[in-house]
Structures are given as structure tokens and as C-alpha cells.
Amino acid sequence: MSNRTMIRQVLLFISVLSLSSVNGQVSYSIPEEMAKGSLVGNIAQDLGLDIKRLKSGKAHIYTGDSAEYIELNKERGVLFIKERIDREALCGETTPCALHHQIILENPLEFYSITIEITDINDNSPGFKKNEMKFEISESSQPGARFVLDRAVDNDVGVNDLQSYTLKPTDNFILKSHILPDGSKNVEMVLQTPLDREKQEQISLILTAVDGGEPQLSGTMRIIITVLDANDNAPVCSQAVYKASVTENAPKGTILATVSATDADQDSYGKVTYSISNIVEGGAELFEVDNDDGVVSLLGNIDYERMKKYQIDIQARDAGGLIDSCKVIVDVSDLNDNKPIINIMSKTNAILEDSVSGTVVTIINVQDSDSGDNGKVECSINENIPFTIKSTSNGFYSLVTDSDLDRERDSEYNISVTCSDEGVPSLSSSVTLTLQISDVNDNAPVFERSSYEAYIIENNTPGLSIFTVKARDDDWNQNARVSYVLEDSSVNGVPVSSYVSVSADSGVIHAVRSFDYEQIKDFQFRVKAQDGGSPPLSSNVTVKIMIQDQNDNAPQVLYPVQTSSSLVAEMVPRSADVGYLVTKVVAVDVDSGQNAWLSYKLQKTTDRALFEVGLQNGEIRTIRQVNDKDAVKQRLTVVVEDNGQPSRSATVNVNVAVADSFPEVLSEFTDFTHDKEYNDNLTFYLVLALAVVSFLFITCLVVIISVKIYRWRQSRILYHSNLPVIPYYPPRYADTLGTGTLQHVYNYEVCRTTDSRKSDCQFARPCSQNVLIMDPSSTGTIQRIQNEKNILDEPDSPLEVCYI
């Protein structure tokens, strides 16, 4: 053993390492039987790889179904012997003998082919199946008679294989060898000198087989020859070589060939029997020959992938011990009986949806043990998926992306890889790979509507939930987590955040303040929806809030004006016809819609029904003729009611004088206003009136100045406000020489601002108007105001009242 170890070390030292870095391949040559831990080669240096890349790529050796003989040291980047390699056990007689492995690296996926050729060393000596071989040879055998000897078997190859035979002693026999078609040597013992049973009945020979290794190894077999009595004729085979063909997996008993031999002798010396004298290892269980008729048949299951050709040596022997030999060569035909074997070398379980086209997902190796077209394999995948399979080298395929991925369209793919050979019928294998598509933040939130409109009733409670905006994000997990933000903007110069707020998680919009329809009717703002991706994506939507009116304002009476210091009376002549227009009650409601629809009704009268009021227009008219029984002074109470729910109302008192002359009216209304108290001290009232007028005059000057300033500041609002205009034409009276009354006309205009609690009234100047104003402080005095302008007659003031 020490010599053999030394030989291995020398062979390892002098072996030529062949390196090829083309196309990611590298080859080594090492002798068999190297000790564990022996160095094979520096794979990192030979492939041009960095040691760090081996570590980060989790480099490992893919060996398929074969045993792991080679080990990779990632720390040093070298290959070591992991297990002892016996070339004979690994490859048998196949040459060259090589291991084909792949080194796989991940992130990104890479693989390199490694071919390690195992060279033979002379570690097997030639050997015979039997220790001895016996022959019975007739003494009558003629020189030149041949006797086939068992061949020696040497598992080594090349120069280390069996080279020659020697036979000792050589007194009667010499050796002859023949090279067979398969390259093996057939050895025969040829009789050179006739035998003489009387001189020597039994002969013992030593057959030695020698190989060509260094040092030479040999094996021996003993040949014992028994010399028989005369049998002059030996059997003669009709053919030296028989050829047969059989398909693999043929049934047992299939007849392959029939050998025949003839013997010229008679009786027992002429009867020939057949037997198998020599066959390759494992063949004895596969074939048999009939002893009597020479029929060669199949005994077991034959496999093309195990052995493609068999040689059977058949011996024909007569009863006298004379023999002849022939050969049956059996060619095995391949059948497509092996499915392709699919091995997953490396795969990725998940891939980002924004991966570029051509990204490697999986590398597979496909093997088919059949030959020819039966071993040619093509792989395909299921259709309508964004992947394709490519052949990278012999038996290796890469599964790659061939179009854009979209997790929102397909979040998972079940990829079925089917590999079929070209045999008839074709055999196939398939494997299903599950690939998850990882999400990328490539979708912005999308609102359910392009814009939103919502309604809220005025006088709401602050914090009230108005409605909800909702946005959907097609991404997944954090990338689909939507939050809502109120974009900065202003409404009438005020930040929108002081009007509404939005919940970041739910999108619920709340009112921050209580709204007043009379101040603001609608406003709009924008809400942004932003996802939780990195970087985040967002979209926005416009939200319009409409304030709905509530009946929160009672009607306001504009005419007649109620004062506490004087009484205004409308005059109705006793000759008035039915339907005579006495006056018109004018009122407004700053609410909108049906909340501002006003209706008028007469609540209280001082006499039997003489007047009625128009339900919609507020006109007070007579409903019958005036008679003498009707009182001069009439007080009507008119109720003005809106149409809201619940409704609101206002009342106004209208004084009517039924008379044809002023003196009559004066006497009645003087009593009316001074029923309980009367002061004859006229001087006192005149002084008081003068003081009041002076005070009012000064007050009016201040008010006029204030109104001027106010008008300058509010001019834009007044000019652009939607003020209702109500034309009104009340009854007119004209005093002609104090003898009668004629109709006169009131013309006035009512203007309302958007402020429900600060309404302005503007009256145009009526022409030829006489109005009776009863001042309780002046007993029996009729104050006639003609061409006198009130302090509110200023054209630019919000409220203007004129009497002529």
C-alpha cells in the first residue's frame, strides 16, 4: 500500500490541470483514490470570483442525484475531496470518467459548470472468476485444437487494464489471443504437441494475466487437464459469431439466437451439448442457452441504460470432451421508457412587481436517461403568464420574466413547467412553482367620486359629522394604508380649517363651527388622500359644502312703521267702494325658500268685519260699504307668518280713520290717544318737543357721518348683494282746498342685506302724499310733514324714508 500511495501522490503532483473560463466553465483533472481533504483547485481564482461574492451569494455545489465527492470551502474559495473517489465504482469501463457539478450563487442567481476528470491509477489487479478451470481432452486431439479459457477481468482502464496472458509450462499448449469487436481480448489455449494419456493422464497449468501499470499487477488461474481416451472428432460450430437484437424491457423467454455445432463421431462422442462459457458481469442472470438444442433466450429484464451490448461465449462439447466455441453478440435497442427528471437547482419564492424583464426566477436541470430522440427534452410553461423559459446549456433551463408584472392584477403565479422528450410516444414530467409578487407603491389613492357635495343644516352643533370621503388604494399593506389631510385654503379670508376638519384615518369630515345660512351659503375645499408607501403617493378631491336654511328668523314688518311716540293712521272716506285699498302691510323674512314665504291674516278688528287682508300680498281692503255705524277710529292687528317648520310670525297694528275730513279724524284720535291721561299744559309739551327735535338733529348729524363711513367700507357687499325689491303702491290722498280727499300714491323699495339681523329699508319718495301722524304729546294737533327729509334720506344710506 505504501507504493500505491506514493504513486497517487506522484500522479497528483504531475497531473495537468486544465482550466477553461469560457462561458463560466472550469475543468480539473485528479487521480482517483485521493485522501479526504486533498486540494482539488482554487475555484475562486480560476473563475475570477471574489471570496466575498462566494459568501454573500451563499455559494454551494449542485450535484444532482450523484454522491457528493467534492466540497467547497467558501472561506478560502477552494475545492476539497469530501469522499474517496473510486473511478471503477463511479464509471466502470466508461472513459473518460468525469464528475459534472455546478456552483450556484444567489442574489443574483449565477451558476458555473465544473468538470472534474477522474484519472485511473493501477489499483486493481487482473482477476479470474474461478480459481481453477478443468478440461477433459482426448489424447487423439490433433495439434491446433483450441480451448477457450476464461478471461481475466481488470477494472482499471487504459494502460492499467489487462495487457497480456502467460501460460506455464508450455510443453503441450501455447496461448493465442484475439481482439474482439468490442476491443476485449479473447484468450485460447492451443494444443501444440499431441497428448499421451499413458505418459501423463493429468496436466496442471498456470494461466497468468498481467496489466500494464506501474508497478505491474497480475492474477492467476490454475488449469487442470484430464487426458481422455481417443475421441478423434471435435464438435464444429456452424458459425463463429452470431448476432442478435433485442429491445429493452423485452419479456422473459424471448429467443435471441440458435447456435449449432456438428460432430463427425458417433454415439456419445457425436452428441453435442451447449453451455455458456463466458459472459460479462451480470449477464449470467439475463441469458440462458438450452443444453440440447442451443437456443439462446432472455432470462431476465434487460435495460438499455445499463448495458447497450452483450457478448455471450457458448461452448459446444461432445461426450468425448472435445469442444468448439462460438459467440453471440446481442445489441440492445432503446425504448422511450424513462421520463425526464426535473431538478430545481435554485429558485426565488417572491419577486418585486417592478422587476425588469429578463429577471431570473428559477434555474432547473432536466435529465433523461434514454438515448437519441428519446433523450432529447424540451421544456415549456403554461400560457398567458408574464414568464418564459430559456435553455441556457445542455440540460439547464432558466425561468425568467418576459413582461411587466403587476401585483394588483395578479399577486401570485402557479407556474407549471412541463418537460417532454421526443420519443414515440412522448414521455413528460411536470412541476409546479408558486411565485409571490411583492408589492411596490405604484398606485396612488383614488377617491370614490371625482368630487363631493354635502349638505348641512345651519345652526348645527360644532363637531357634527357632515359626511365621509373615501379613497381606495390598490396596493397592499402599508402601501395601501390611506390617510386624509385637509389642504390649506381659505374661505372668505378665513382658513378652511376653522370651518371643517377631516379625520386622518376614517375620512370623516366634521364641522368645526356652527354655520349661519344668512352669512355663508356654501364653500368648498380640497381633501388629500395619501398612502403609507415610501415615497408616498397622493391624490386630492374637491368637496363642496352647501348650508341649508333653517327657519330661524321671524318676519320683519317694514310698513307700516311702528313707533311709540306717534300714531300713523290711514284715512278711508265713508264713500269708499267695496275693495277700496286702504294700505298694504310690507314684511320680509331673511330666510330662504319656503321659510321666507309669507302669509298675512287679520287677527283682530274693532268692529264687525269691514276690512280684509290679502293672504299673499298683505293688501288691506274694504269688504263692504262704510255706513254711519262704523266707528271713525279702527285698529287692525295683522299677523305675518312664514311657511317654515315650525313657523315664525310677527304682528303689526294698523290704525285706520274712517272719515271724510281732518277735524273729524282729529277729534276721534285725540280721544283715542288720551283716554286715560290728558295734559293741558301745552307749553310744557312744546318745550319738550323742541328739546327732542334738537337732540334728534344732533343725533342725525352723527348718524349721517357714521353711515358715510360705513357705506364706504361696505360698498362692495351692498352692490353685490341679492336684495329683494318689493314695489308697493299704497292708497294716496290729496287735500283739495280742504273740501275732500283724493287718492295719492306711495312708492317705496325694500332692500335687504345678507345679514339676517341688520336689514336696511329704502323708500323712494312718494308724490302728493298726506299721512296723518298723531303725536300723543300734542293734543288735537295734526302734524303735516311736507317736503321734509328724514335724516335717513341720504341717498347712500342703507335706510331711506321720505314723506312729501
PDB file of C-alpha atoms in Angstrom, residues 581-709:
ATOM      1  CA  LEU A 581    -107.276  99.693  -0.991  1.00  0.00           C
ATOM      2  CA  VAL A 582    -106.600 101.059   2.471  1.00  0.00           C
ATOM      3  CA  THR A 583    -102.925 100.284   2.769  1.00  0.00           C
ATOM      4  CA  LYS A 584    -100.501  97.445   2.323  1.00  0.00           C
ATOM      5  CA  VAL A 585     -98.538  95.656   5.026  1.00  0.00           C
ATOM      6  CA  VAL A 586     -94.997  95.046   3.812  1.00  0.00           C
ATOM      7  CA  ALA A 587     -92.818  92.440   5.529  1.00  0.00           C
ATOM      8  CA  VAL A 588     -89.733  90.420   4.662  1.00  0.00           C
ATOM      9  CA  ASP A 589     -88.079  87.271   6.003  1.00  0.00           C
ATOM     10  CA  VAL A 590     -84.297  86.907   5.631  1.00  0.00           C
ATOM     11  CA  ASP A 591     -84.611  83.114   5.451  1.00  0.00           C
ATOM     12  CA  SER A 592     -84.850  81.400   2.063  1.00  0.00           C
ATOM     13  CA  GLY A 593     -87.200  79.064   0.293  1.00  0.00           C
ATOM     14  CA  GLN A 594     -90.443  78.225   1.972  1.00  0.00           C
ATOM     15  CA  ASN A 595     -89.037  79.645   5.202  1.00  0.00           C
ATOM     16  CA  ALA A 596     -89.377  83.059   3.567  1.00  0.00           C
ATOM     17  CA  TRP A 597     -92.853  82.542   2.077  1.00  0.00           C
ATOM     18  CA  LEU A 598     -95.067  84.960   3.980  1.00  0.00           C
ATOM     19  CA  SER A 599     -98.796  84.921   4.525  1.00  0.00           C
ATOM     20  CA  TYR A 600    -100.947  87.691   6.025  1.00  0.00           C
ATOM     21  CA  LYS A 601    -104.105  87.401   8.066  1.00  0.00           C
ATOM     22  CA  LEU A 602    -106.224  89.741  10.093  1.00  0.00           C
ATOM     23  CA  GLN A 603    -106.163  88.785  13.714  1.00  0.00           C
ATOM     24  CA  LYS A 604    -108.206  91.429  15.453  1.00  0.00           C
ATOM     25  CA  THR A 605    -110.694  94.114  14.415  1.00  0.00           C
ATOM     26  CA  THR A 606    -112.552  96.780  16.402  1.00  0.00           C
ATOM     27  CA  ASP A 607    -115.864  96.418  14.598  1.00  0.00           C
ATOM     28  CA  ARG A 608    -117.784  93.949  12.558  1.00  0.00           C
ATOM     29  CA  ALA A 609    -115.867  92.884   9.507  1.00  0.00           C
ATOM     30  CA  LEU A 610    -115.173  95.941   7.403  1.00  0.00           C
ATOM     31  CA  PHE A 611    -111.665  95.084   6.221  1.00  0.00           C
ATOM     32  CA  GLU A 612    -109.788  92.090   4.972  1.00  0.00           C
ATOM     33  CA  VAL A 613    -106.083  91.480   4.281  1.00  0.00           C
ATOM     34  CA  GLY A 614    -104.690  89.676   1.195  1.00  0.00           C
ATOM     35  CA  LEU A 615    -103.226  86.306   2.197  1.00  0.00           C
ATOM     36  CA  GLN A 616    -100.219  86.646  -0.101  1.00  0.00           C
ATOM     37  CA  ASN A 617     -99.810  90.365  -0.807  1.00  0.00           C
ATOM     38  CA  GLY A 618    -100.760  91.927   2.572  1.00  0.00           C
ATOM     39  CA  GLU A 619    -103.149  94.452   0.988  1.00  0.00           C
ATOM     40  CA  ILE A 620    -105.846  95.724   3.355  1.00  0.00           C
ATOM     41  CA  ARG A 621    -109.109  96.410   1.509  1.00  0.00           C
ATOM     42  CA  THR A 622    -112.712  97.114   2.401  1.00  0.00           C
ATOM     43  CA  ILE A 623    -115.079  94.210   2.033  1.00  0.00           C
ATOM     44  CA  ARG A 624    -118.285  96.238   2.287  1.00  0.00           C
ATOM     45  CA  GLN A 625    -119.632  99.762   2.115  1.00  0.00           C
ATOM     46  CA  VAL A 626    -118.906 102.099   5.012  1.00  0.00           C
ATOM     47  CA  ASN A 627    -122.026 103.079   6.941  1.00  0.00           C
ATOM     48  CA  ASP A 628    -122.779 105.593   9.667  1.00  0.00           C
ATOM     49  CA  LYS A 629    -122.483 102.990  12.369  1.00  0.00           C
ATOM     50  CA  ASP A 630    -118.855 102.336  11.639  1.00  0.00           C
ATOM     51  CA  ALA A 631    -116.538 103.953  14.122  1.00  0.00           C
ATOM     52  CA  VAL A 632    -114.187 106.630  12.932  1.00  0.00           C
ATOM     53  CA  LYS A 633    -111.149 105.033  14.501  1.00  0.00           C
ATOM     54  CA  GLN A 634    -110.348 101.446  13.566  1.00  0.00           C
ATOM     55  CA  ARG A 635    -107.375  99.406  14.863  1.00  0.00           C
ATOM     56  CA  LEU A 636    -106.405  96.327  12.855  1.00  0.00           C
ATOM     57  CA  THR A 637    -103.895  93.714  14.032  1.00  0.00           C
ATOM     58  CA  VAL A 638    -102.201  91.913  11.122  1.00  0.00           C
ATOM     59  CA  VAL A 639    -100.261  88.711  11.737  1.00  0.00           C
ATOM     60  CA  VAL A 640     -97.431  87.986   9.294  1.00  0.00           C
ATOM     61  CA  GLU A 641     -96.415  84.305   9.330  1.00  0.00           C
ATOM     62  CA  ASP A 642     -93.759  82.445   7.340  1.00  0.00           C
ATOM     63  CA  ASN A 643     -94.068  78.922   5.938  1.00  0.00           C
ATOM     64  CA  GLY A 644     -91.246  77.326   7.950  1.00  0.00           C
ATOM     65  CA  GLN A 645     -91.494  74.306  10.216  1.00  0.00           C
ATOM     66  CA  PRO A 646     -92.140  75.404  12.857  1.00  0.00           C
ATOM     67  CA  SER A 647     -93.410  78.722  11.534  1.00  0.00           C
ATOM     68  CA  ARG A 648     -92.496  82.147  12.942  1.00  0.00           C
ATOM     69  CA  SER A 649     -94.659  85.252  12.939  1.00  0.00           C
ATOM     70  CA  ALA A 650     -94.773  88.974  13.619  1.00  0.00           C
ATOM     71  CA  THR A 651     -97.695  91.319  14.301  1.00  0.00           C
ATOM     72  CA  VAL A 652     -98.332  94.895  13.320  1.00  0.00           C
ATOM     73  CA  ASN A 653    -101.099  97.313  14.349  1.00  0.00           C
ATOM     74  CA  VAL A 654    -102.686  99.399  11.610  1.00  0.00           C
ATOM     75  CA  ASN A 655    -104.772 102.452  12.594  1.00  0.00           C
ATOM     76  CA  VAL A 656    -107.484 103.389  10.148  1.00  0.00           C
ATOM     77  CA  ALA A 657    -109.535 106.583  10.259  1.00  0.00           C
ATOM     78  CA  VAL A 658    -112.958 106.304   8.649  1.00  0.00           C
ATOM     79  CA  ALA A 659    -113.845 109.929   7.974  1.00  0.00           C
ATOM     80  CA  ASP A 660    -114.304 112.450   5.252  1.00  0.00           C
ATOM     81  CA  SER A 661    -112.476 115.363   6.939  1.00  0.00           C
ATOM     82  CA  PHE A 662    -109.472 116.023   9.139  1.00  0.00           C
ATOM     83  CA  PRO A 663    -111.365 117.659  12.019  1.00  0.00           C
ATOM     84  CA  GLU A 664    -113.465 114.566  12.472  1.00  0.00           C
ATOM     85  CA  VAL A 665    -110.403 112.431  12.470  1.00  0.00           C
ATOM     86  CA  LEU A 666    -108.609 114.743  14.870  1.00  0.00           C
ATOM     87  CA  SER A 667    -111.306 114.620  17.483  1.00  0.00           C
ATOM     88  CA  GLU A 668    -111.589 110.859  17.407  1.00  0.00           C
ATOM     89  CA  PHE A 669    -107.850 110.119  17.506  1.00  0.00           C
ATOM     90  CA  THR A 670    -107.261 112.721  20.207  1.00  0.00           C
ATOM     91  CA  ASP A 671    -109.623 110.848  22.443  1.00  0.00           C
ATOM     92  CA  PHE A 672    -108.114 107.571  21.365  1.00  0.00           C
ATOM     93  CA  THR A 673    -104.627 108.550  22.359  1.00  0.00           C
ATOM     94  CA  HIS A 674    -105.553 110.274  25.527  1.00  0.00           C
ATOM     95  CA  ASP A 675    -108.213 108.055  27.057  1.00  0.00           C
ATOM     96  CA  LYS A 676    -106.609 107.962  30.472  1.00  0.00           C
ATOM     97  CA  GLU A 677    -104.388 110.984  30.661  1.00  0.00           C
ATOM     98  CA  TYR A 678    -104.624 114.462  29.253  1.00  0.00           C
ATOM     99  CA  ASN A 679    -102.321 117.381  29.975  1.00  0.00           C
ATOM    100  CA  ASP A 680    -103.451 120.889  29.243  1.00  0.00           C
ATOM    101  CA  ASN A 681    -100.056 122.372  29.746  1.00  0.00           C
ATOM    102  CA  LEU A 682     -99.309 122.855  26.021  1.00  0.00           C
ATOM    103  CA  THR A 683     -96.247 124.915  26.745  1.00  0.00           C
ATOM    104  CA  PHE A 684     -94.603 122.077  28.545  1.00  0.00           C
ATOM    105  CA  TYR A 685     -95.079 119.795  25.562  1.00  0.00           C
ATOM    106  CA  LEU A 686     -93.822 122.391  23.150  1.00  0.00           C
ATOM    107  CA  VAL A 687     -90.624 122.820  25.148  1.00  0.00           C
ATOM    108  CA  LEU A 688     -90.250 119.056  25.385  1.00  0.00           C
ATOM    109  CA  ALA A 689     -90.796 118.700  21.657  1.00  0.00           C
ATOM    110  CA  LEU A 690     -88.175 121.362  20.946  1.00  0.00           C
ATOM    111  CA  ALA A 691     -85.663 119.545  23.121  1.00  0.00           C
ATOM    112  CA  VAL A 692     -86.416 116.257  21.426  1.00  0.00           C
ATOM    113  CA  VAL A 693     -86.069 117.769  17.971  1.00  0.00           C
ATOM    114  CA  SER A 694     -82.732 119.330  18.918  1.00  0.00           C
ATOM    115  CA  PHE A 695     -81.486 116.048  20.262  1.00  0.00           C
ATOM    116  CA  LEU A 696     -82.611 114.206  17.160  1.00  0.00           C
ATOM    117  CA  PHE A 697     -80.940 116.769  14.951  1.00  0.00           C
ATOM    118  CA  ILE A 698     -77.583 116.326  16.668  1.00  0.00           C
ATOM    119  CA  THR A 699     -78.036 112.566  16.628  1.00  0.00           C
ATOM    120  CA  CYS A 700     -78.835 112.639  12.917  1.00  0.00           C
ATOM    121  CA  LEU A 701     -75.614 114.519  12.165  1.00  0.00           C
ATOM    122  CA  VAL A 702     -73.606 111.847  13.976  1.00  0.00           C
ATOM    123  CA  VAL A 703     -75.523 109.078  12.263  1.00  0.00           C
ATOM    124  CA  ILE A 704     -75.029 110.645   8.813  1.00  0.00           C
ATOM    125  CA  ILE A 705     -71.264 110.809   9.334  1.00  0.00           C
ATOM    126  CA  SER A 706     -71.207 107.206  10.619  1.00  0.00           C
ATOM    127  CA  VAL A 707     -73.318 105.992   7.722  1.00  0.00           C
ATOM    128  CA  LYS A 708     -70.967 107.675   5.235  1.00  0.00           C
ATOM    129  CA  ILE A 709     -68.009 105.816   6.721  1.00  0.00           C
TER     130      ILE A 709
END
